[in-house]
Each structure stands twice: as C-alpha cells, then as structure tokens.
CSV table of C-alpha atoms in Angstrom, one decimal:
chain,number,residue,atom,x,y,z
G,1,UNK,CA,19.9,29.5,18.5
G,2,UNK,CA,19.8,32.9,16.8
G,3,UNK,CA,17.2,33.9,14.4
G,4,UNK,CA,19.7,35.9,12.3
G,5,UNK,CA,21.9,32.9,11.4
G,6,UNK,CA,22.7,32.9,7.7
G,7,UNK,CA,22.6,29.3,6.3
G,8,UNK,CA,24.5,30.4,3.2
G,9,UNK,CA,27.5,31.7,5.2
G,10,UNK,CA,30.1,29.3,3.6
G,11,UNK,CA,32.8,30.2,6.1
G,12,UNK,CA,30.8,29.5,9.2
G,13,UNK,CA,29.4,26.3,7.6
G,14,UNK,CA,32.9,25.0,6.9
G,15,UNK,CA,33.9,25.8,10.4
G,16,UNK,CA,30.9,23.9,11.8
G,17,UNK,CA,31.5,20.9,9.6
G,18,UNK,CA,35.2,20.8,10.7
G,19,UNK,CA,34.0,20.9,14.3
G,20,UNK,CA,31.6,18.0,13.7
G,21,UNK,CA,34.4,15.9,12.1
G,22,UNK,CA,36.6,16.7,15.1
G,23,UNK,CA,33.9,15.5,17.5
G,24,UNK,CA,33.5,12.3,15.5
G,25,UNK,CA,37.2,11.7,15.6
G,26,UNK,CA,37.4,12.3,19.3
G,27,UNK,CA,34.5,9.9,19.8
G,28,UNK,CA,36.4,7.2,17.9
G,29,UNK,CA,39.5,7.7,19.9
G,30,UNK,CA,37.6,7.3,23.2
G,31,UNK,CA,36.1,4.1,21.9
G,32,UNK,CA,39.5,2.6,21.4
G,33,UNK,CA,40.7,3.7,24.8
G,34,UNK,CA,37.6,2.5,26.7
G,35,UNK,CA,36.8,-0.9,25.3
G,36,UNK,CA,34.8,-1.9,28.4
G,37,UNK,CA,32.1,0.6,27.8
G,38,UNK,CA,29.0,0.1,25.7
G,39,UNK,CA,30.1,0.5,22.1
G,40,UNK,CA,26.7,1.5,20.8
G,41,UNK,CA,26.2,4.1,23.5
G,42,UNK,CA,29.7,5.6,22.9
G,43,UNK,CA,28.9,5.8,19.2
G,44,UNK,CA,25.9,8.0,19.6
G,45,UNK,CA,26.9,10.0,22.7
G,46,UNK,CA,29.8,12.5,22.6
G,47,UNK,CA,31.8,13.1,25.8
G,48,UNK,CA,30.8,16.4,27.4
G,49,UNK,CA,34.5,17.7,27.5
G,50,UNK,CA,35.0,17.4,23.8
G,51,UNK,CA,31.6,19.0,23.1
G,52,UNK,CA,32.5,21.9,25.3
G,53,UNK,CA,35.9,22.3,23.8
G,54,UNK,CA,34.5,22.2,20.3
G,55,UNK,CA,31.9,24.9,21.1
G,56,UNK,CA,34.5,27.2,22.7
G,57,UNK,CA,36.9,26.9,19.7
G,58,UNK,CA,34.2,28.6,17.6
G,59,UNK,CA,34.8,31.9,19.5
G,60,UNK,CA,32.5,34.4,21.3
G,61,UNK,CA,31.0,35.7,18.0
G,62,UNK,CA,29.6,32.3,16.9
G,63,UNK,CA,25.8,32.1,16.5
G,64,UNK,CA,24.2,28.7,16.4
G,65,UNK,CA,22.0,27.6,13.5
G,66,UNK,CA,18.3,28.2,13.8
G,67,UNK,CA,15.4,25.9,13.0
G,68,UNK,CA,15.2,26.8,9.3
G,69,UNK,CA,18.9,26.2,8.8
G,70,UNK,CA,18.8,22.8,10.4
G,71,UNK,CA,15.8,21.5,8.6
G,72,UNK,CA,17.0,23.1,5.3
G,73,UNK,CA,20.7,23.0,4.4
G,74,UNK,CA,21.9,20.6,7.0
G,75,UNK,CA,19.1,18.2,6.6
G,76,UNK,CA,19.5,18.2,2.8
G,77,UNK,CA,23.2,17.7,3.2
G,78,UNK,CA,22.7,14.7,5.5
G,79,UNK,CA,20.1,13.2,3.1
G,80,UNK,CA,22.6,13.5,0.3
G,81,UNK,CA,25.3,11.8,2.3
G,82,UNK,CA,22.9,8.9,3.1
G,83,UNK,CA,22.1,8.5,-0.6
G,84,UNK,CA,25.8,8.3,-1.5
G,85,UNK,CA,26.2,5.7,1.3
G,86,UNK,CA,23.3,3.6,0.0
G,87,UNK,CA,24.5,3.9,-3.6
G,88,UNK,CA,27.9,2.5,-2.6
G,89,UNK,CA,26.1,-0.6,-1.4
G,90,UNK,CA,24.1,-0.8,-4.6
G,91,UNK,CA,27.3,-1.2,-6.6
G,92,UNK,CA,28.2,-4.1,-4.3
G,93,UNK,CA,24.8,-5.7,-4.8
G,94,UNK,CA,25.3,-5.6,-8.6
G,95,UNK,CA,28.6,-7.4,-8.2
G,96,UNK,CA,27.2,-9.9,-5.7
G,97,UNK,CA,25.9,-13.2,-7.1
G,98,UNK,CA,22.2,-13.5,-6.4
G,99,UNK,CA,22.4,-17.2,-6.0
G,100,UNK,CA,24.8,-16.8,-3.0
G,101,UNK,CA,22.4,-14.5,-1.2
G,102,UNK,CA,19.5,-16.8,-2.1
G,103,UNK,CA,21.4,-19.7,-0.5
G,104,UNK,CA,22.0,-17.7,2.7
G,105,UNK,CA,18.3,-16.7,2.9
G,106,UNK,CA,17.3,-20.3,2.2
G,107,UNK,CA,19.5,-21.5,5.1
G,108,UNK,CA,18.0,-18.8,7.4
G,109,UNK,CA,14.4,-19.8,6.4
G,110,UNK,CA,15.3,-23.4,6.8
G,111,UNK,CA,16.4,-22.9,10.4
G,112,UNK,CA,13.1,-21.1,11.2
G,113,UNK,CA,11.1,-23.9,9.6
G,114,UNK,CA,12.9,-26.6,11.5
G,115,UNK,CA,12.5,-24.6,14.7
G,116,UNK,CA,8.7,-24.0,14.3
G,117,UNK,CA,8.1,-27.5,12.8
G,118,UNK,CA,7.3,-28.3,9.1
G,119,UNK,CA,3.8,-29.6,10.1
G,120,UNK,CA,3.0,-26.2,11.7
G,121,UNK,CA,3.8,-24.1,8.6
G,122,UNK,CA,1.3,-23.7,5.7
G,123,UNK,CA,2.5,-20.7,3.9
G,124,UNK,CA,5.6,-18.4,3.7
G,125,UNK,CA,5.4,-14.9,2.4
G,126,UNK,CA,8.6,-13.0,1.4
G,127,UNK,CA,9.8,-10.0,-0.5
G,128,UNK,CA,9.6,-10.1,-4.3
G,129,UNK,CA,13.3,-9.6,-4.9
G,130,UNK,CA,15.0,-12.3,-7.0
G,131,UNK,CA,17.1,-13.7,-4.2
G,132,UNK,CA,13.9,-14.1,-2.0
G,133,UNK,CA,12.1,-15.8,-4.9
G,134,UNK,CA,15.0,-18.2,-5.4
G,135,UNK,CA,15.1,-18.9,-1.6
G,136,UNK,CA,11.4,-19.6,-1.6
G,137,UNK,CA,11.8,-22.1,-4.4
G,138,UNK,CA,14.6,-23.9,-2.6
G,139,UNK,CA,12.6,-24.1,0.5
G,140,UNK,CA,9.6,-25.6,-1.3
G,141,UNK,CA,11.9,-28.2,-2.9
G,142,UNK,CA,13.1,-29.4,0.5
G,143,UNK,CA,9.7,-29.1,2.2
G,144,UNK,CA,7.1,-29.9,-0.5
G,145,UNK,CA,4.2,-29.3,2.0
G,146,UNK,CA,5.1,-25.7,2.5
G,147,UNK,CA,3.6,-23.1,0.1
G,148,UNK,CA,5.3,-19.8,-0.8
G,149,UNK,CA,4.0,-16.6,-2.3
G,150,UNK,CA,5.4,-13.1,-2.8
G,151,UNK,CA,4.1,-10.2,-0.7
G,152,UNK,CA,0.7,-9.3,-2.2
G,153,UNK,CA,0.8,-5.7,-1.1
G,154,UNK,CA,4.2,-5.3,-2.7
G,155,UNK,CA,2.9,-6.9,-6.0
G,156,UNK,CA,-0.1,-4.5,-6.1
G,157,UNK,CA,2.3,-1.6,-5.4
G,158,UNK,CA,4.5,-2.7,-8.3
G,159,UNK,CA,1.4,-2.8,-10.5
G,160,UNK,CA,0.6,0.8,-9.5
G,161,UNK,CA,4.3,1.7,-10.1
G,162,UNK,CA,4.1,0.4,-13.6
G,163,UNK,CA,0.8,2.3,-14.2
G,164,UNK,CA,2.5,5.4,-12.8
G,165,UNK,CA,5.2,5.2,-15.5
G,166,UNK,CA,2.5,5.7,-18.2
G,167,UNK,CA,3.0,9.2,-19.6
G,168,UNK,CA,-0.6,10.3,-19.2
G,169,UNK,CA,-0.5,9.2,-15.5
G,170,UNK,CA,2.9,10.7,-14.8
G,171,UNK,CA,1.9,14.1,-16.0
G,172,UNK,CA,-1.2,14.2,-13.9
G,173,UNK,CA,0.6,13.1,-10.7
G,174,UNK,CA,3.3,15.8,-11.3
G,175,UNK,CA,0.6,18.4,-11.8
G,176,UNK,CA,-1.2,17.4,-8.6
G,177,UNK,CA,2.2,17.3,-6.7
G,178,UNK,CA,2.9,20.9,-7.9
G,179,UNK,CA,-0.4,22.1,-6.4
G,180,UNK,CA,0.0,20.4,-3.1
G,181,UNK,CA,3.7,21.4,-2.8
G,182,UNK,CA,2.8,25.1,-3.3
G,183,UNK,CA,0.0,24.9,-0.7
G,184,UNK,CA,2.1,23.2,2.0
G,185,UNK,CA,5.2,25.3,1.4
G,186,UNK,CA,3.4,28.6,2.0
G,187,UNK,CA,1.7,29.6,5.2
G,188,UNK,CA,-1.1,31.8,3.9
G,189,UNK,CA,-2.2,29.4,1.0
G,190,UNK,CA,-2.2,26.6,3.6
G,191,UNK,CA,-4.3,28.6,5.9
G,192,UNK,CA,-6.8,29.4,3.1
G,193,UNK,CA,-6.9,25.8,2.0
G,194,UNK,CA,-7.8,24.6,5.5
G,195,UNK,CA,-10.4,27.3,5.7
G,196,UNK,CA,-12.1,26.3,2.5
G,197,UNK,CA,-11.9,22.6,3.2
G,198,UNK,CA,-13.1,23.1,6.8
G,199,UNK,CA,-9.9,21.8,8.3
G,200,UNK,CA,-9.4,18.8,6.0
G,201,UNK,CA,-6.0,18.0,4.6
G,202,UNK,CA,-5.0,16.9,1.1
G,203,UNK,CA,-2.8,13.8,0.9
G,204,UNK,CA,0.4,14.7,-1.0
G,205,UNK,CA,2.0,12.5,-3.7
G,206,UNK,CA,5.2,10.7,-2.6
G,207,UNK,CA,7.8,9.9,-5.2
G,208,UNK,CA,8.7,6.5,-3.8
G,209,UNK,CA,5.2,5.4,-2.7
G,210,UNK,CA,3.3,4.6,-5.8
G,211,UNK,CA,0.0,3.6,-4.1
G,212,UNK,CA,0.0,7.0,-2.3
G,213,UNK,CA,0.1,8.9,-5.6
G,214,UNK,CA,-3.2,7.4,-6.6
G,215,UNK,CA,-4.7,7.9,-3.2
G,216,UNK,CA,-3.5,11.5,-3.3
G,217,UNK,CA,-5.2,12.0,-6.6
G,218,UNK,CA,-8.4,10.8,-5.0
G,219,UNK,CA,-7.8,13.2,-2.2
G,220,UNK,CA,-7.2,16.3,-4.3
G,221,UNK,CA,-10.1,15.4,-6.6
G,222,UNK,CA,-12.4,15.3,-3.6
G,223,UNK,CA,-11.4,19.0,-2.9
G,224,UNK,CA,-11.6,20.2,-6.5
G,225,UNK,CA,-14.5,22.7,-5.8
G,226,UNK,CA,-12.9,24.0,-2.6
G,227,UNK,CA,-9.5,24.6,-4.3
G,228,UNK,CA,-11.2,26.5,-7.2
G,229,UNK,CA,-13.2,28.5,-4.8
G,230,UNK,CA,-10.1,29.4,-2.8
G,231,UNK,CA,-8.1,30.8,-5.8
G,232,UNK,CA,-11.0,32.9,-7.0
G,233,UNK,CA,-11.9,34.2,-3.5
G,234,UNK,CA,-11.5,37.8,-2.4
G,235,UNK,CA,-8.9,36.7,0.3
G,236,UNK,CA,-6.7,35.1,-2.3
G,237,UNK,CA,-7.1,37.8,-5.0
G,238,UNK,CA,-6.3,40.6,-2.5
G,239,UNK,CA,-3.2,38.8,-1.2
G,240,UNK,CA,0.4,39.3,-2.3
G,241,UNK,CA,0.5,35.6,-3.4
G,242,UNK,CA,-2.0,36.3,-6.2
G,243,UNK,CA,0.5,38.8,-7.8
G,244,UNK,CA,3.5,36.6,-7.4
G,245,UNK,CA,4.8,34.6,-10.4
G,246,UNK,CA,4.6,31.3,-8.6
G,247,UNK,CA,1.2,32.2,-7.2
G,248,UNK,CA,-0.1,32.9,-10.7
G,249,UNK,CA,1.3,29.5,-11.9
G,250,UNK,CA,-0.5,27.8,-8.9
G,251,UNK,CA,-3.8,29.4,-9.8
G,252,UNK,CA,-3.4,28.3,-13.5
G,253,UNK,CA,-2.8,24.8,-12.3
G,254,UNK,CA,-5.9,24.7,-10.0
G,255,UNK,CA,-8.1,26.2,-12.8
G,256,UNK,CA,-6.7,23.8,-15.5
G,257,UNK,CA,-9.9,21.9,-16.6
G,258,UNK,CA,-7.9,19.4,-18.6
G,259,UNK,CA,-6.0,18.4,-15.5
G,260,UNK,CA,-9.2,17.7,-13.6
G,261,UNK,CA,-10.6,15.7,-16.5
G,262,UNK,CA,-7.5,13.5,-16.7
G,263,UNK,CA,-7.5,13.3,-12.9
G,264,UNK,CA,-11.1,11.9,-12.9
G,265,UNK,CA,-10.1,9.3,-15.5
G,266,UNK,CA,-7.1,8.1,-13.6
G,267,UNK,CA,-8.9,8.0,-10.3
G,268,UNK,CA,-11.7,5.9,-11.8
G,269,UNK,CA,-9.3,3.5,-13.4
G,270,UNK,CA,-7.0,3.1,-10.4
G,271,UNK,CA,-9.6,3.1,-7.6
G,272,UNK,CA,-10.5,-0.6,-8.0
G,273,UNK,CA,-6.8,-1.5,-7.6
G,274,UNK,CA,-6.3,0.7,-4.6
G,275,UNK,CA,-9.2,-1.2,-3.0
G,276,UNK,CA,-7.3,-4.5,-3.6
G,277,UNK,CA,-4.3,-3.0,-1.9
G,278,UNK,CA,-6.4,-2.0,1.0
G,279,UNK,CA,-7.7,-5.6,1.2
G,280,UNK,CA,-4.2,-7.2,1.3
G,281,UNK,CA,-2.3,-4.5,3.1
G,282,UNK,CA,-3.6,-5.2,6.6
G,283,UNK,CA,-3.6,-8.1,9.1
G,284,UNK,CA,-6.8,-7.3,11.0
G,285,UNK,CA,-8.5,-10.3,9.4
G,286,UNK,CA,-7.3,-13.1,7.0
G,287,UNK,CA,-7.9,-12.1,3.4
G,288,UNK,CA,-6.6,-15.1,1.5
G,289,UNK,CA,-10.1,-16.2,0.4
G,290,UNK,CA,-10.7,-12.9,-1.3
G,291,UNK,CA,-7.6,-12.0,-3.4
G,292,UNK,CA,-8.3,-14.1,-6.5
G,293,UNK,CA,-11.8,-12.6,-6.9
G,294,UNK,CA,-10.6,-9.1,-5.9
G,295,UNK,CA,-8.1,-9.0,-8.7
G,296,UNK,CA,-10.5,-10.2,-11.4
G,297,UNK,CA,-13.3,-8.0,-10.1
G,298,UNK,CA,-10.9,-5.0,-10.3
G,299,UNK,CA,-10.2,-5.7,-13.9
G,300,UNK,CA,-13.8,-6.2,-14.7
G,301,UNK,CA,-14.8,-3.0,-13.0
G,302,UNK,CA,-12.1,-1.0,-14.8
G,303,UNK,CA,-13.4,-2.3,-18.2
G,304,UNK,CA,-17.0,-1.7,-17.2
G,305,UNK,CA,-16.3,1.9,-16.3
G,306,UNK,CA,-14.6,2.5,-19.7
G,307,UNK,CA,-16.4,0.1,-22.0
G,308,UNK,CA,-16.8,2.9,-24.5
G,309,UNK,CA,-13.1,3.8,-24.3
G,310,UNK,CA,-11.4,0.5,-24.3
G,311,UNK,CA,-8.1,1.7,-25.8
G,312,UNK,CA,-7.8,4.1,-22.8
G,313,UNK,CA,-8.0,1.3,-20.2
G,314,UNK,CA,-6.1,-1.4,-22.2
G,315,UNK,CA,-2.6,-0.3,-21.0
G,316,UNK,CA,-3.9,-0.6,-17.4
G,317,UNK,CA,-5.3,-4.1,-17.9
G,318,UNK,CA,-2.2,-5.3,-19.7
G,319,UNK,CA,0.0,-4.2,-16.8
G,320,UNK,CA,-2.2,-6.1,-14.3
G,321,UNK,CA,-2.2,-9.2,-16.5
G,322,UNK,CA,1.6,-9.2,-16.9
G,323,UNK,CA,2.2,-8.9,-13.2
G,324,UNK,CA,-0.5,-11.3,-12.2
G,325,UNK,CA,0.4,-14.0,-14.7
G,326,UNK,CA,4.2,-13.6,-14.6
G,327,UNK,CA,4.8,-12.9,-10.9
G,328,UNK,CA,1.8,-12.8,-8.6
G,329,UNK,CA,-0.6,-15.7,-9.2
G,330,UNK,CA,-0.3,-18.8,-7.0
G,331,UNK,CA,-2.4,-22.0,-6.8
G,332,UNK,CA,-3.0,-21.1,-3.2
G,333,UNK,CA,-5.1,-18.1,-4.2
G,334,UNK,CA,-7.3,-20.2,-6.5
G,335,UNK,CA,-7.7,-22.9,-3.8
G,336,UNK,CA,-8.8,-20.2,-1.2
G,337,UNK,CA,-11.2,-18.8,-3.7
G,338,UNK,CA,-12.8,-22.2,-4.3
G,339,UNK,CA,-13.1,-23.0,-0.6
G,340,UNK,CA,-14.7,-19.6,0.2
G,341,UNK,CA,-18.4,-20.2,0.7
G,342,UNK,CA,-19.1,-16.6,-0.3
G,343,UNK,CA,-18.1,-17.6,-3.9
G,344,UNK,CA,-18.6,-21.4,-4.0
G,345,UNK,CA,-22.4,-21.1,-4.0
G,346,UNK,CA,-22.6,-18.2,-6.5
G,347,UNK,CA,-23.0,-19.9,-9.9
G,348,UNK,CA,-22.3,-16.7,-11.9
G,349,UNK,CA,-18.9,-16.3,-10.3
G,350,UNK,CA,-17.9,-19.9,-10.2
G,351,UNK,CA,-18.8,-20.4,-13.9
G,352,UNK,CA,-16.3,-17.8,-14.9
G,353,UNK,CA,-13.5,-19.3,-12.8
G,354,UNK,CA,-14.0,-23.1,-13.1
G,355,UNK,CA,-10.2,-23.6,-13.6
G,356,UNK,CA,-9.7,-22.8,-9.9
G,357,UNK,CA,-10.4,-26.4,-9.1
G,358,UNK,CA,-7.1,-27.3,-10.7
G,359,UNK,CA,-5.3,-24.9,-8.3
G,360,UNK,CA,-7.2,-26.5,-5.4
G,361,UNK,CA,-6.0,-30.0,-6.5
G,362,UNK,CA,-2.4,-28.8,-6.7
G,363,UNK,CA,-2.6,-27.5,-3.1
G,364,UNK,CA,-4.3,-30.7,-2.0
G,365,UNK,CA,-1.5,-32.8,-3.4
G,366,UNK,CA,1.1,-30.7,-1.7
G,367,UNK,CA,-0.9,-30.9,1.6
G,368,UNK,CA,-1.3,-34.7,1.4
G,369,UNK,CA,2.4,-35.1,0.4
G,370,UNK,CA,2.0,-38.5,-1.2
G,371,UNK,CA,-0.7,-39.7,1.3
G,372,UNK,CA,-3.1,-41.2,-1.2
G,373,UNK,CA,-5.7,-42.3,1.3
G,374,UNK,CA,-5.9,-38.7,2.7
G,375,UNK,CA,-6.2,-37.4,-0.9
G,376,UNK,CA,-9.1,-39.7,-1.5
G,377,UNK,CA,-10.9,-38.7,1.7
G,378,UNK,CA,-10.6,-35.0,0.9
G,379,UNK,CA,-11.7,-35.3,-2.7
G,380,UNK,CA,-14.7,-37.4,-1.6
G,381,UNK,CA,-15.6,-34.7,1.0
G,382,UNK,CA,-15.4,-32.0,-1.6
G,383,UNK,CA,-18.8,-33.0,-3.0
G,384,UNK,CA,-20.4,-32.4,0.5
G,385,UNK,CA,-19.3,-28.9,0.4
G,386,UNK,CA,-20.1,-28.3,-3.2
G,387,UNK,CA,-23.6,-29.7,-2.9
G,388,UNK,CA,-24.3,-28.1,0.5
G,389,UNK,CA,-24.9,-31.5,2.2
G,390,UNK,CA,-25.0,-32.3,5.9
G,391,UNK,CA,-24.1,-29.3,8.1
G,392,UNK,CA,-23.1,-27.3,5.0
G,393,UNK,CA,-26.8,-27.2,4.1
G,394,UNK,CA,-28.1,-25.9,7.4
G,395,UNK,CA,-30.2,-22.8,7.2
G,396,UNK,CA,-27.7,-20.9,9.5
G,397,UNK,CA,-24.8,-22.1,7.3
G,398,UNK,CA,-26.5,-20.8,4.2
G,399,UNK,CA,-27.3,-17.5,5.9
G,400,UNK,CA,-23.7,-17.1,7.2
G,401,UNK,CA,-21.9,-17.8,3.9
G,402,UNK,CA,-21.5,-14.1,3.4
G,403,UNK,CA,-21.8,-12.9,7.0
G,404,UNK,CA,-18.9,-14.9,8.6
G,405,UNK,CA,-15.2,-14.8,7.7
G,406,UNK,CA,-14.6,-18.0,5.7
G,407,UNK,CA,-12.2,-19.7,8.1
G,408,UNK,CA,-14.7,-19.2,11.0
G,409,UNK,CA,-17.5,-20.5,8.8
G,410,UNK,CA,-15.5,-23.7,8.1
G,411,UNK,CA,-14.8,-24.2,11.8
G,412,UNK,CA,-18.5,-24.0,12.6
G,413,UNK,CA,-20.1,-26.0,9.7
G,414,UNK,CA,-17.3,-28.2,8.3
G,415,UNK,CA,-17.4,-31.0,10.8
G,416,UNK,CA,-19.1,-33.4,8.3
G,417,UNK,CA,-16.0,-33.1,6.2
G,418,UNK,CA,-13.2,-33.2,8.8
G,419,UNK,CA,-10.2,-33.7,6.4
G,420,UNK,CA,-11.4,-31.0,4.0
G,421,UNK,CA,-12.2,-28.8,7.0
G,422,UNK,CA,-8.6,-28.9,8.3
G,423,UNK,CA,-7.3,-28.0,4.8
G,424,UNK,CA,-9.8,-25.2,4.3
G,425,UNK,CA,-9.1,-23.6,7.7
G,426,UNK,CA,-5.3,-23.7,7.1
G,427,UNK,CA,-5.7,-22.1,3.7
G,428,UNK,CA,-8.3,-19.5,4.5
G,429,UNK,CA,-6.6,-18.3,7.7
G,430,UNK,CA,-3.6,-17.1,5.8
G,431,UNK,CA,-2.5,-13.4,5.3
G,432,UNK,CA,-0.4,-11.9,2.6
G,433,UNK,CA,2.2,-9.6,4.3
G,434,UNK,CA,5.9,-10.3,4.8
G,435,UNK,CA,6.6,-6.9,6.4
G,436,UNK,CA,4.9,-3.9,7.9
G,437,UNK,CA,2.4,-2.0,5.8
G,438,UNK,CA,3.4,-0.6,2.5
G,439,UNK,CA,1.7,2.6,3.6
G,440,UNK,CA,2.8,4.6,6.6
G,441,UNK,CA,0.5,5.1,9.6
G,442,UNK,CA,-0.4,8.6,8.4
G,443,UNK,CA,-1.0,7.3,4.9
G,444,UNK,CA,-3.2,4.5,6.1
G,445,UNK,CA,-5.3,6.8,8.2
G,446,UNK,CA,-5.7,9.3,5.4
G,447,UNK,CA,-6.4,6.4,3.0
G,448,UNK,CA,-9.2,4.9,5.2
G,449,UNK,CA,-10.7,8.3,5.8
G,450,UNK,CA,-10.6,9.1,2.1
G,451,UNK,CA,-12.3,5.9,1.2
G,452,UNK,CA,-14.8,6.1,4.0
G,453,UNK,CA,-15.9,9.6,3.2
G,454,UNK,CA,-15.6,9.8,-0.6
G,455,UNK,CA,-17.4,8.1,-3.4
G,456,UNK,CA,-16.7,8.3,-7.1
G,457,UNK,CA,-20.0,10.1,-7.4
G,458,UNK,CA,-18.7,13.0,-5.4
G,459,UNK,CA,-15.9,13.7,-7.9
G,460,UNK,CA,-17.7,13.2,-11.2
G,461,UNK,CA,-19.9,15.4,-13.4
G,462,UNK,CA,-22.6,13.9,-15.6
G,463,UNK,CA,-20.3,14.1,-18.6
G,464,UNK,CA,-17.5,12.1,-16.9
G,465,UNK,CA,-19.5,8.8,-17.0
G,466,UNK,CA,-20.2,6.5,-19.8
G,467,UNK,CA,-23.9,6.0,-20.5
G,468,UNK,CA,-23.9,2.4,-19.4
G,469,UNK,CA,-21.6,3.2,-16.4
G,470,UNK,CA,-23.6,5.9,-14.8
G,471,UNK,CA,-23.3,7.4,-11.4
G,472,UNK,CA,-26.0,5.2,-9.9
G,473,UNK,CA,-23.3,2.4,-9.7
G,474,UNK,CA,-20.7,4.6,-8.0
G,475,UNK,CA,-21.8,3.9,-4.4
G,476,UNK,CA,-21.9,0.1,-5.0
G,477,UNK,CA,-18.1,0.2,-5.5
G,478,UNK,CA,-17.7,1.3,-1.9
G,479,UNK,CA,-19.8,-1.3,-0.4
G,480,UNK,CA,-22.7,1.1,0.3
G,481,UNK,CA,-26.0,0.0,-1.1
G,482,UNK,CA,-27.6,3.4,-0.8
G,483,UNK,CA,-26.7,6.6,0.9
G,484,UNK,CA,-27.4,5.9,4.5
G,485,UNK,CA,-27.4,2.1,4.4
G,486,UNK,CA,-24.7,-0.5,5.0
G,487,UNK,CA,-24.1,-3.7,3.2
G,488,UNK,CA,-25.9,-6.7,4.8
G,489,UNK,CA,-23.1,-9.1,4.0
G,490,UNK,CA,-19.6,-9.5,5.4
G,491,UNK,CA,-17.2,-7.6,3.0
G,492,UNK,CA,-13.5,-7.5,3.8
G,493,UNK,CA,-13.2,-4.4,1.6
G,494,UNK,CA,-15.8,-2.6,3.7
G,495,UNK,CA,-15.0,-4.0,7.1
G,496,UNK,CA,-12.1,-1.7,8.1
G,497,UNK,CA,-14.1,1.5,7.3
G,498,UNK,CA,-14.6,3.8,10.2
G,499,UNK,CA,-18.4,3.7,10.4
G,500,UNK,CA,-18.6,6.7,12.7
G,501,UNK,CA,-16.8,8.9,10.1
G,502,UNK,CA,-19.0,7.5,7.4
G,503,UNK,CA,-22.2,8.3,9.4
G,504,UNK,CA,-21.0,11.9,9.8
G,505,UNK,CA,-20.4,12.1,6.1
G,506,UNK,CA,-23.8,10.6,5.3
G,507,UNK,CA,-25.6,13.1,7.6
G,508,UNK,CA,-23.7,16.0,5.9
G,509,UNK,CA,-24.9,14.7,2.5
C-alpha cells in the first residue's frame, strides 16, 4: 500500500471497481463448475489465479489504496450499498401481510413450546414488532398457561427514542454530538481532551442507539469543567486549531452556557429512565420483581426533581405513560411486584399500588388453568405471606426481605405456602430480554463506569436544583447513602456497579 494514493482519482477507482466485479464474476463461475466444494467457503474466498490475474491487469504503475482510502471512500461506498440492499427488503416488508409472518412465527414458537414442554414454560419474551406481538397472542390463545411480554429493554429504548424526538432534546444531543465528533476526528484536540480528563473518554452519541444518546449526555456533562479548561488553555490557544474556522466553532460550542444548562435538565430528567434500562438490560440476576416499581419510581423521581417546573417534565411523563399503558404493561409485572417481599411489607409503597392484586389474580388464574382447588389453595396461602405468618415471620426472613433476591427468599422461607411458593418462584425468576443487550459491550462498560463514578451532584451547580429537590438527595439516586458508604439492602440497580471503581472515585473525592 502506498501513502500517496489519491482516493479521489476517479479513473483508478473505476478500474479497481471493474477488477472487483471481474473477481466476483470469476468466483461465481467457479461455483458452478465445482459443485462438490463448500459453497460458503467459495463465496468468500477468491481463487489465487484470478486474484493474481486481476492484479497484473492493473499494470506496473498501479499503487494500492492506503488505510485512509479504505476506511474512507471504500467503506462509505460499501455502507451505501448495504443501505440500498436493506431498503430493497423494506419495500418487500411493506407489501407483505403481517398476519402471514405472524402465523409463521407462531408456528415456529409452537414447535419450541411443544419440544420444551408447556408445563416447563412460564413466560415468553419477543421483539415488539407487530408480527411478534400477533404471534405472542396466538401462542397464548393455544397455551393459556403461558405468559407473553415484549422485550422490556426495547420498550425502554422506544421511550427514550420518543423523548429524543422532542425538539429541546434533539438540539442538545446534536450539539453534544458536534463537540465529540470534532474531538475524536482531530488528533491534537483528542490528545488535549485525554490530557485534561486524565485519560478518560467521552461516550459519543449514536444516531440509532437512543439510550446511548442520554448516557453520552451524562458523560459529556461529567467532563464539562475539563472541556472548558481545555479550550481556554495555553496549549489550545497557541495551536493552529484555535485559529481554524471549525476550531473556533468548536470552542463556541464548548463555552455555550445555554447548552450546558439544557444538558443538565435533560440528564436530570432522563437519568431515572436510564437506570430502569440498566435494570432490565442484563441477565446477571432476575429482575422481574422490580420493573413495576422501577417504572413508577422513575416517574415520581422525575416529577420530584422538577416539581417547580411541571410543564417542562410533562412531555416526558406523557411519553412514558403512553408507552407503559399502551404497549408495555403486563399483569405479570404487577404479580411479581406483589410477590416481592421487598415491597409487600412496605405499607407506603403497597398503598399506592393496591390494584396490583388484580394483576396477581389474573396470573394465578392462568397458572391454575381451570384447576379451582389449586386456585383456592393459593389464595388461602396468600394471607400467610401478607400477614408474615409461619416461616414468613421468622426474624431471618424479615431481615432478608431486602437482602436476598426475591426468588431465593421464597425458596428459603416459602415452604409453609407450597403452592404459592411454586408460583412465586416461577414468576420472580423471570428476565426480560429476548435478544442480546440493547447496548454494545463498549457502551455497557462505559455506561456502568459512568454510573458508578458519577453522581448528579457532580454535574450540578446550586442554581440547577429546585429548593425542595436539593443536591443532598442526589447520591440517594445512585444507591449510595453517603459518600463512602454502601447501601445495606439488596438493590438490583446498584448490584452491578463495579465497587472497586467506585471506591477509587470516593477516595478521589
């Protein structure tokens, strides 16, 4: 590869593309001639003779593309071709009857259910697309004891997507994206940023990953002071970038106080929802027993933070309610909430959500599937749990209500109510995901690091908080009682935090 290759040389580019097409044609011909060879291997491996012939036809003056050309023009061209290819299928999807694909999915799910055994399946989680929803309903009609729900992580991501479409949010995300793009597209600004942040990176907004955008705002807000110090430093002012038009625009963006004010507001409003996403977007421990409370707690927290500016938070709450009521909520979530000892014995919480008993009864009826004696046994055992009788009232059971995961708690202390115990364990041991994490591995690591080493208090000035919602409450939102202390109760929102990183951060503070 030669460093002096010109990616804009149209003649050479055309010649190379012609060569590639010739190679592909030759590969197809060989596939037809040699049917006995591995088709997949032939598809991705060109015969050496054709590769050599193609290179020699370019002539002795040909200079191969360098790294910048490959990752620039050729990569962009390939991406465009893939987009066109995908769009061609989108047109087919529009013309395809959803009911047909739903029927096919239903038949596929049905085969899996029959193979595994209906009695061994409690809950199925699928994508939120219309055909999957229809397939889930068909499945529940044939197998009434099976419960179905949409992917919770996807639902939260859709909520964040709707919030991201708000004009005020969209402008802030674009502004933050402009800052990070400039830094990561220029070597010296990137060097300075890492110098001022002591090697820490800023998570960049992604146009198709809506949760990442809000996490990225948290990340850039955490480095507000470092970025401002960077663009006013002697190193920056004396550099050529400070005199460049794009560099001046970058400096104006970093020093824009209105942007930072809006960024603080959006981070404070979205952070409770991002926490819910973190709760459901992982399979390290069952989280079914926490979702119902987490969603309602997130809404309450958003309203509490902006109780003096209710019109500002109202669009956020409306979006959550529309998604939760119209698409997200399932009786299974309410049943898991009611069966979770962490909430059952907290009168303040249960009084606000008394209607969850109705969801539990619906799940109970599906579980019993017409077995009236079983229904009677379970309903009679419910009072043992509710009144903390028998083993439920043991001192260790009371102490472990918030220390143990709820399904393990039921395994240990639910023997006096064996029928309800079996139902509770089946419900509380469920997870929410239908596919790998909504976030990439890199995003998850950055996400956990950001939440474990950042509090809302770090990013706010005194004027940013309402009087009633002062900074003294900020650390409570992260599951940290005080700087330097950890929560004494089991908290699924806190459990995945890297405590070693958090200790380092606390010592630095």
